mmCIF file of N, CA, C and O in Angstrom:
data_model
loop_
_atom_site.group_PDB
_atom_site.id
_atom_site.type_symbol
_atom_site.label_atom_id
_atom_site.label_comp_id
_atom_site.label_asym_id
_atom_site.label_seq_id
_atom_site.Cartn_x
_atom_site.Cartn_y
_atom_site.Cartn_z
ATOM 1 N N MET A 1 -21.713 149.245 53.000
ATOM 2 C CA MET A 1 -21.595 147.771 52.992
ATOM 3 C C MET A 1 -22.910 147.325 53.865
ATOM 4 O O MET A 1 -23.072 147.828 55.049
ATOM 5 N N PRO A 2 -23.684 146.555 53.411
ATOM 6 C CA PRO A 2 -24.873 146.037 54.110
ATOM 7 C C PRO A 2 -24.383 144.934 55.337
ATOM 8 O O PRO A 2 -23.719 144.086 54.755
ATOM 9 N N PHE A 3 -24.847 145.311 56.304
ATOM 10 C CA PHE A 3 -24.832 144.037 57.306
ATOM 11 C C PHE A 3 -26.247 143.339 57.710
ATOM 12 O O PHE A 3 -26.954 144.242 57.977
ATOM 13 N N VAL A 4 -26.280 142.197 57.581
ATOM 14 C CA VAL A 4 -27.388 141.457 57.855
ATOM 15 C C VAL A 4 -27.230 140.468 59.058
ATOM 16 O O VAL A 4 -26.422 139.820 59.072
ATOM 17 N N ASP A 5 -28.140 140.580 60.246
ATOM 18 C CA ASP A 5 -27.967 139.826 61.437
ATOM 19 C C ASP A 5 -29.237 139.098 61.391
ATOM 20 O O ASP A 5 -30.252 139.487 61.600
ATOM 21 N N ILE A 6 -29.147 137.495 61.274
ATOM 22 C CA ILE A 6 -30.208 136.644 61.460
ATOM 23 C C ILE A 6 -29.996 135.896 62.732
ATOM 24 O O ILE A 6 -29.069 135.431 63.192
ATOM 25 N N ARG A 7 -31.162 135.841 63.415
ATOM 26 C CA ARG A 7 -31.240 135.108 64.583
ATOM 27 C C ARG A 7 -32.364 134.176 64.575
ATOM 28 O O ARG A 7 -33.620 134.416 64.310
ATOM 29 N N LEU A 8 -32.063 132.952 64.757
ATOM 30 C CA LEU A 8 -32.967 131.749 64.443
ATOM 31 C C LEU A 8 -33.226 131.067 65.824
ATOM 32 O O LEU A 8 -32.221 130.881 66.701
ATOM 33 N N ALA A 9 -34.513 130.719 66.207
ATOM 34 C CA ALA A 9 -34.783 130.035 67.396
ATOM 35 C C ALA A 9 -34.607 128.643 66.958
ATOM 36 O O ALA A 9 -35.508 128.196 66.069
ATOM 37 N N GLY A 10 -33.652 127.930 67.249
ATOM 38 C CA GLY A 10 -33.550 126.635 67.012
ATOM 39 C C GLY A 10 -32.153 126.500 66.062
ATOM 40 O O GLY A 10 -31.383 127.409 66.143
ATOM 41 N N SER A 11 -32.252 125.559 65.252
ATOM 42 C CA SER A 11 -30.959 125.438 64.277
ATOM 43 C C SER A 11 -31.583 125.104 62.986
ATOM 44 O O SER A 11 -32.617 124.922 62.737
ATOM 45 N N ALA A 12 -30.504 125.403 62.085
ATOM 46 C CA ALA A 12 -30.685 124.998 60.403
ATOM 47 C C ALA A 12 -29.537 124.226 60.126
ATOM 48 O O ALA A 12 -28.413 124.295 60.701
ATOM 49 N N THR A 13 -29.752 123.657 58.984
ATOM 50 C CA THR A 13 -28.583 122.764 58.358
ATOM 51 C C THR A 13 -27.665 123.612 57.774
ATOM 52 O O THR A 13 -28.078 124.886 57.458
ATOM 53 N N ARG A 14 -26.448 123.169 57.471
ATOM 54 C CA ARG A 14 -25.744 124.073 56.721
ATOM 55 C C ARG A 14 -26.135 124.418 55.298
ATOM 56 O O ARG A 14 -25.776 125.408 54.991
ATOM 57 N N GLU A 15 -26.772 123.438 54.745
ATOM 58 C CA GLU A 15 -27.322 123.593 53.465
ATOM 59 C C GLU A 15 -28.407 124.875 53.452
ATOM 60 O O GLU A 15 -28.643 125.604 52.462
ATOM 61 N N GLN A 16 -29.326 124.749 54.582
ATOM 62 C CA GLN A 16 -30.334 125.741 54.520
ATOM 63 C C GLN A 16 -29.629 127.147 54.673
ATOM 64 O O GLN A 16 -30.085 128.164 54.407
ATOM 65 N N LYS A 17 -28.586 127.320 55.804
ATOM 66 C CA LYS A 17 -27.933 128.580 55.867
ATOM 67 C C LYS A 17 -27.099 128.980 54.803
ATOM 68 O O LYS A 17 -27.291 130.105 54.510
ATOM 69 N N ALA A 18 -26.490 128.161 53.854
ATOM 70 C CA ALA A 18 -25.945 128.489 52.722
ATOM 71 C C ALA A 18 -27.041 129.207 51.729
ATOM 72 O O ALA A 18 -26.880 130.031 50.971
ATOM 73 N N ALA A 19 -28.214 128.423 51.627
ATOM 74 C CA ALA A 19 -29.064 129.001 50.852
ATOM 75 C C ALA A 19 -29.676 130.444 51.185
ATOM 76 O O ALA A 19 -29.932 131.344 50.422
ATOM 77 N N LEU A 20 -29.747 130.562 52.588
ATOM 78 C CA LEU A 20 -30.258 131.985 52.901
ATOM 79 C C LEU A 20 -29.260 132.943 52.496
ATOM 80 O O LEU A 20 -29.681 133.911 52.384
ATOM 81 N N VAL A 21 -27.923 132.567 52.926
ATOM 82 C CA VAL A 21 -26.956 133.552 52.606
ATOM 83 C C VAL A 21 -26.927 133.965 51.231
ATOM 84 O O VAL A 21 -26.934 135.030 50.719
ATOM 85 N N ALA A 22 -27.118 132.854 50.231
ATOM 86 C CA ALA A 22 -27.143 133.319 48.894
ATOM 87 C C ALA A 22 -28.230 133.903 48.380
ATOM 88 O O ALA A 22 -28.102 134.967 47.749
ATOM 89 N N ASP A 23 -29.544 133.643 48.863
ATOM 90 C CA ASP A 23 -30.802 134.378 48.656
ATOM 91 C C ASP A 23 -30.839 135.848 49.174
ATOM 92 O O ASP A 23 -30.982 136.806 48.437
ATOM 93 N N ILE A 24 -30.168 136.185 50.314
ATOM 94 C CA ILE A 24 -30.207 137.347 50.932
ATOM 95 C C ILE A 24 -29.235 138.253 50.139
ATOM 96 O O ILE A 24 -29.609 139.275 49.724
ATOM 97 N N THR A 25 -28.002 137.767 49.898
ATOM 98 C CA THR A 25 -26.978 138.490 49.084
ATOM 99 C C THR A 25 -27.504 138.741 47.709
ATOM 100 O O THR A 25 -27.465 139.909 47.275
ATOM 101 N N GLN A 26 -28.409 137.785 46.950
ATOM 102 C CA GLN A 26 -28.769 138.327 45.869
ATOM 103 C C GLN A 26 -30.013 139.298 45.834
ATOM 104 O O GLN A 26 -30.094 140.276 44.765
ATOM 105 N N SER A 27 -30.694 139.197 46.644
ATOM 106 C CA SER A 27 -31.651 140.131 46.941
ATOM 107 C C SER A 27 -31.134 141.709 47.220
ATOM 108 O O SER A 27 -31.434 142.656 46.757
ATOM 109 N N LEU A 28 -29.858 141.762 48.006
ATOM 110 C CA LEU A 28 -29.315 143.004 48.302
ATOM 111 C C LEU A 28 -28.861 143.440 46.985
ATOM 112 O O LEU A 28 -28.695 144.783 46.565
ATOM 113 N N VAL A 29 -28.153 142.691 46.221
ATOM 114 C CA VAL A 29 -27.490 143.021 44.943
ATOM 115 C C VAL A 29 -28.671 143.481 43.951
ATOM 116 O O VAL A 29 -28.526 144.602 43.337
ATOM 117 N N GLU A 30 -29.649 142.895 43.773
ATOM 118 C CA GLU A 30 -30.928 143.142 42.906
ATOM 119 C C GLU A 30 -31.620 144.394 43.377
ATOM 120 O O GLU A 30 -31.811 145.457 42.697
ATOM 121 N N ARG A 31 -31.846 144.591 44.623
ATOM 122 C CA ARG A 31 -32.972 145.484 45.169
ATOM 123 C C ARG A 31 -31.976 146.876 45.493
ATOM 124 O O ARG A 31 -32.559 147.902 45.147
ATOM 125 N N LEU A 32 -30.837 146.984 45.984
ATOM 126 C CA LEU A 32 -30.195 147.913 46.262
ATOM 127 C C LEU A 32 -28.763 148.317 45.666
ATOM 128 O O LEU A 32 -28.280 149.312 45.794
ATOM 129 N N GLY A 33 -28.643 147.315 44.535
ATOM 130 C CA GLY A 33 -27.456 147.647 43.893
ATOM 131 C C GLY A 33 -26.017 147.479 44.622
ATOM 132 O O GLY A 33 -24.831 147.914 44.003
ATOM 133 N N LYS A 34 -26.010 146.706 45.589
ATOM 134 C CA LYS A 34 -24.868 146.458 46.476
ATOM 135 C C LYS A 34 -23.899 145.331 45.626
ATOM 136 O O LYS A 34 -24.581 144.378 45.115
ATOM 137 N N PRO A 35 -22.724 145.358 45.868
ATOM 138 C CA PRO A 35 -21.888 144.323 45.250
ATOM 139 C C PRO A 35 -21.893 143.259 46.133
ATOM 140 O O PRO A 35 -21.841 143.483 47.481
ATOM 141 N N ALA A 36 -22.240 141.918 45.606
ATOM 142 C CA ALA A 36 -22.436 140.717 46.341
ATOM 143 C C ALA A 36 -21.053 140.595 47.555
ATOM 144 O O ALA A 36 -21.293 140.305 48.599
ATOM 145 N N ALA A 37 -19.783 141.064 46.930
ATOM 146 C CA ALA A 37 -18.590 141.045 48.112
ATOM 147 C C ALA A 37 -18.714 141.781 48.953
ATOM 148 O O ALA A 37 -18.043 141.657 50.337
ATOM 149 N N ALA A 38 -19.575 142.925 49.070
ATOM 150 C CA ALA A 38 -19.952 143.751 50.186
ATOM 151 C C ALA A 38 -20.906 143.445 51.195
ATOM 152 O O ALA A 38 -20.884 143.978 52.395
ATOM 153 N N VAL A 39 -21.594 142.384 50.838
ATOM 154 C CA VAL A 39 -22.757 142.115 51.734
ATOM 155 C C VAL A 39 -21.975 140.895 52.850
ATOM 156 O O VAL A 39 -21.493 139.933 52.771
ATOM 157 N N GLN A 40 -22.533 141.470 54.171
ATOM 158 C CA GLN A 40 -21.972 140.635 55.207
ATOM 159 C C GLN A 40 -23.105 140.029 55.868
ATOM 160 O O GLN A 40 -24.152 140.732 56.389
ATOM 161 N N ILE A 41 -23.203 138.726 56.231
ATOM 162 C CA ILE A 41 -24.350 138.064 56.871
ATOM 163 C C ILE A 41 -23.936 137.182 58.100
ATOM 164 O O ILE A 41 -22.937 136.413 58.037
ATOM 165 N N ASN A 42 -24.453 137.431 59.215
ATOM 166 C CA ASN A 42 -24.147 136.824 60.372
ATOM 167 C C ASN A 42 -25.516 135.979 60.729
ATOM 168 O O ASN A 42 -26.564 136.569 60.958
ATOM 169 N N ILE A 43 -25.225 134.738 61.032
ATOM 170 C CA ILE A 43 -26.430 133.789 61.480
ATOM 171 C C ILE A 43 -26.106 133.358 63.012
ATOM 172 O O ILE A 43 -25.108 132.684 63.073
ATOM 173 N N THR A 44 -26.997 133.560 63.922
ATOM 174 C CA THR A 44 -26.860 133.289 65.132
ATOM 175 C C THR A 44 -28.030 132.279 65.438
ATOM 176 O O THR A 44 -29.106 132.563 65.368
ATOM 177 N N GLU A 45 -27.741 130.913 65.934
ATOM 178 C CA GLU A 45 -28.705 129.976 66.331
ATOM 179 C C GLU A 45 -28.713 129.946 67.767
ATOM 180 O O GLU A 45 -27.948 129.901 68.585
ATOM 181 N N LEU A 46 -30.133 130.177 68.232
ATOM 182 C CA LEU A 46 -30.390 130.375 69.713
ATOM 183 C C LEU A 46 -31.014 129.000 70.170
ATOM 184 O O LEU A 46 -32.080 128.430 69.445
ATOM 185 N N SER A 47 -30.358 128.656 71.218
ATOM 186 C CA SER A 47 -31.029 127.370 71.638
ATOM 187 C C SER A 47 -32.466 127.700 72.166
ATOM 188 O O SER A 47 -32.524 128.766 72.790
ATOM 189 N N LEU A 48 -33.346 126.801 72.152
ATOM 190 C CA LEU A 48 -34.572 126.873 72.560
ATOM 191 C C LEU A 48 -34.869 127.157 73.965
ATOM 192 O O LEU A 48 -35.747 127.593 74.461
ATOM 193 N N GLU A 49 -33.772 126.542 74.560
ATOM 194 C CA GLU A 49 -33.864 126.987 76.308
ATOM 195 C C GLU A 49 -33.242 128.174 76.567
ATOM 196 O O GLU A 49 -33.222 128.462 77.799
ATOM 197 N N ASN A 50 -32.791 128.944 75.503
ATOM 198 C CA ASN A 50 -32.212 130.267 76.026
ATOM 199 C C ASN A 50 -32.946 131.231 75.489
ATOM 200 O O ASN A 50 -32.595 132.451 75.253
ATOM 201 N N TYR A 51 -34.142 131.170 74.974
ATOM 202 C CA TYR A 51 -34.967 132.062 74.252
ATOM 203 C C TYR A 51 -36.455 131.781 74.651
ATOM 204 O O TYR A 51 -36.988 130.860 74.863
ATOM 205 N N GLY A 52 -36.972 133.016 75.160
ATOM 206 C CA GLY A 52 -38.391 132.892 75.591
ATOM 207 C C GLY A 52 -39.221 134.004 74.893
ATOM 208 O O GLY A 52 -38.817 135.044 74.526
ATOM 209 N N ALA A 53 -40.662 133.857 75.018
ATOM 210 C CA ALA A 53 -41.633 134.695 74.561
ATOM 211 C C ALA A 53 -42.768 134.441 75.151
ATOM 212 O O ALA A 53 -43.352 133.280 75.495
ATOM 213 N N GLY A 54 -43.467 135.583 75.533
ATOM 214 C CA GLY A 54 -44.669 135.440 76.287
ATOM 215 C C GLY A 54 -44.721 134.766 77.572
ATOM 216 O O GLY A 54 -45.601 134.199 78.040
ATOM 217 N N GLY A 55 -43.456 134.950 78.262
ATOM 218 C CA GLY A 55 -43.312 134.695 79.612
ATOM 219 C C GLY A 55 -42.969 132.957 79.727
ATOM 220 O O GLY A 55 -42.987 132.433 80.769
ATOM 221 N N GLN A 56 -42.598 132.439 78.487
ATOM 222 C CA GLN A 56 -42.217 130.929 78.461
ATOM 223 C C GLN A 56 -41.092 130.650 77.529
ATOM 224 O O GLN A 56 -40.903 131.356 76.584
ATOM 225 N N LEU A 57 -40.313 129.713 78.104
ATOM 226 C CA LEU A 57 -39.079 129.277 77.380
ATOM 227 C C LEU A 57 -39.901 128.752 76.109
ATOM 228 O O LEU A 57 -40.755 127.931 76.123
ATOM 229 N N ILE A 58 -39.169 129.057 74.704
ATOM 230 C CA ILE A 58 -39.593 128.371 73.586
ATOM 231 C C ILE A 58 -39.515 126.838 73.747
ATOM 232 O O ILE A 58 -40.283 126.063 73.167
ATOM 233 N N ALA A 59 -38.466 126.300 74.318
ATOM 234 C CA ALA A 59 -38.321 124.954 74.682
ATOM 235 C C ALA A 59 -39.455 124.250 75.413
ATOM 236 O O ALA A 59 -39.940 123.229 75.336
ATOM 237 N N ASP A 60 -40.223 125.086 76.193
ATOM 238 C CA ASP A 60 -41.279 124.641 76.965
ATOM 239 C C ASP A 60 -42.645 124.559 76.221
ATOM 240 O O ASP A 60 -43.790 124.188 76.741
ATOM 241 N N ARG A 61 -42.600 125.227 75.090
ATOM 242 C CA ARG A 61 -43.990 125.280 74.238
ATOM 243 C C ARG A 61 -44.362 123.826 73.687
ATOM 244 O O ARG A 61 -43.518 123.241 73.292
ATOM 245 N N ALA A 62 -45.584 123.593 73.672
ATOM 246 C CA ALA A 62 -46.118 122.712 72.789
ATOM 247 C C ALA A 62 -45.716 122.924 71.256
ATOM 248 O O ALA A 62 -45.889 123.968 70.860
ATOM 249 N N PRO A 63 -45.193 121.669 70.643
ATOM 250 C CA PRO A 63 -45.157 121.903 69.302
ATOM 251 C C PRO A 63 -46.305 122.463 68.412
ATOM 252 O O PRO A 63 -47.390 121.864 68.759
ATOM 253 N N SER A 64 -46.218 123.208 67.450
ATOM 254 C CA SER A 64 -47.315 123.617 66.729
ATOM 255 C C SER A 64 -47.584 122.507 65.737
ATOM 256 O O SER A 64 -46.598 121.632 65.428
ATOM 257 N N PRO A 65 -48.857 122.453 65.131
ATOM 258 C CA PRO A 65 -49.080 121.538 64.195
ATOM 259 C C PRO A 65 -48.340 121.571 63.044
ATOM 260 O O PRO A 65 -47.703 120.528 62.428
ATOM 261 N N ALA A 66 -47.775 122.712 62.584
ATOM 262 C CA ALA A 66 -47.074 122.826 61.374
ATOM 263 C C ALA A 66 -45.604 122.196 61.628
ATOM 264 O O ALA A 66 -44.916 121.539 60.864
ATOM 265 N N ALA A 67 -45.067 122.416 62.808
ATOM 266 C CA ALA A 67 -43.711 122.166 63.416
ATOM 267 C C ALA A 67 -43.747 120.464 63.190
ATOM 268 O O ALA A 67 -42.717 119.692 62.778
ATOM 269 N N ALA A 68 -44.851 119.822 64.008
ATOM 270 C CA ALA A 68 -45.140 118.580 64.032
ATOM 271 C C ALA A 68 -45.017 117.819 62.650
ATOM 272 O O ALA A 68 -44.450 116.739 62.361
ATOM 273 N N LEU A 69 -45.623 118.466 61.683
ATOM 274 C CA LEU A 69 -45.915 118.119 60.257
ATOM 275 C C LEU A 69 -44.529 117.912 59.653
ATOM 276 O O LEU A 69 -44.141 117.153 58.932
ATOM 277 N N SER A 70 -43.868 119.080 59.778
ATOM 278 C CA SER A 70 -42.547 119.324 59.194
ATOM 279 C C SER A 70 -41.572 118.231 59.703
ATOM 280 O O SER A 70 -40.724 117.889 59.048
ATOM 281 N N SER A 71 -41.445 117.826 61.092
ATOM 282 C CA SER A 71 -40.671 116.865 61.580
ATOM 283 C C SER A 71 -40.946 115.351 61.163
ATOM 284 O O SER A 71 -40.043 114.695 60.816
ATOM 285 N N ARG A 72 -42.370 115.231 60.793
ATOM 286 C CA ARG A 72 -42.730 114.033 60.119
ATOM 287 C C ARG A 72 -42.059 113.887 59.058
ATOM 288 O O ARG A 72 -41.576 112.937 58.529
ATOM 289 N N GLU A 73 -42.325 114.925 58.175
ATOM 290 C CA GLU A 73 -41.758 115.134 56.889
ATOM 291 C C GLU A 73 -40.374 114.822 56.659
ATOM 292 O O GLU A 73 -39.816 114.209 55.788
ATOM 293 N N ASP A 74 -39.691 115.559 57.455
ATOM 294 C CA ASP A 74 -38.067 115.253 57.594
ATOM 295 C C ASP A 74 -37.780 113.902 57.799
ATOM 296 O O ASP A 74 -36.945 113.300 57.254
ATOM 297 N N ALA A 75 -38.493 113.117 58.958
ATOM 298 C CA ALA A 75 -38.208 111.878 59.233
ATOM 299 C C ALA A 75 -38.420 110.877 58.066
ATOM 300 O O ALA A 75 -37.746 109.983 57.691
ATOM 301 N N ASN A 76 -39.656 111.291 57.479
ATOM 302 C CA ASN A 76 -39.896 110.396 56.358
ATOM 303 C C ASN A 76 -38.866 110.543 55.252
ATOM 304 O O ASN A 76 -38.672 109.540 54.385
ATOM 305 N N ALA A 77 -38.423 111.728 54.981
ATOM 306 C CA ALA A 77 -37.424 111.847 53.902
ATOM 307 C C ALA A 77 -36.153 111.062 54.232
ATOM 308 O O ALA A 77 -35.512 110.762 53.319
ATOM 309 N N ALA A 78 -35.682 111.078 55.407
ATOM 310 C CA ALA A 78 -34.436 110.527 55.870
ATOM 311 C C ALA A 78 -34.388 108.981 55.754
ATOM 312 O O ALA A 78 -33.558 108.399 55.325
ATOM 313 N N VAL A 79 -35.663 108.313 55.764
ATOM 314 C CA VAL A 79 -35.811 107.031 55.412
ATOM 315 C C VAL A 79 -36.335 106.491 54.112
ATOM 316 O O VAL A 79 -36.246 105.434 53.839
ATOM 317 N N SER A 80 -36.960 107.489 53.439
ATOM 318 C CA SER A 80 -37.363 107.092 52.342
ATOM 319 C C SER A 80 -36.442 107.518 51.103
ATOM 320 O O SER A 80 -36.299 108.723 50.797
ATOM 321 N N PRO A 81 -36.224 106.553 50.173
ATOM 322 C CA PRO A 81 -35.232 106.964 48.889
ATOM 323 C C PRO A 81 -35.896 107.870 48.069
ATOM 324 O O PRO A 81 -37.190 107.500 47.710
ATOM 325 N N GLN A 82 -35.543 108.721 47.443
ATOM 326 C CA GLN A 82 -36.325 109.598 46.354
ATOM 327 C C GLN A 82 -35.629 109.589 45.106
ATOM 328 O O GLN A 82 -34.514 109.497 44.815
#
């Protein structure tokens, strides 16, 4: 029985987590021949204030250009009908 433990710095939407679970399960089925019902996946979301790297809390780091772009795209998607 495969056990997969995912730790995310920050959070993900329910839809994103459901897609991760589906994708990882399918990969284990295809790559290892495991039955989907046997795959166990745990997702833990870590508060950016409870996780550090390089001697600094992640919450205190300046946002990366990619993260800033992603935030702007998310905000635009929320207000722009598609």
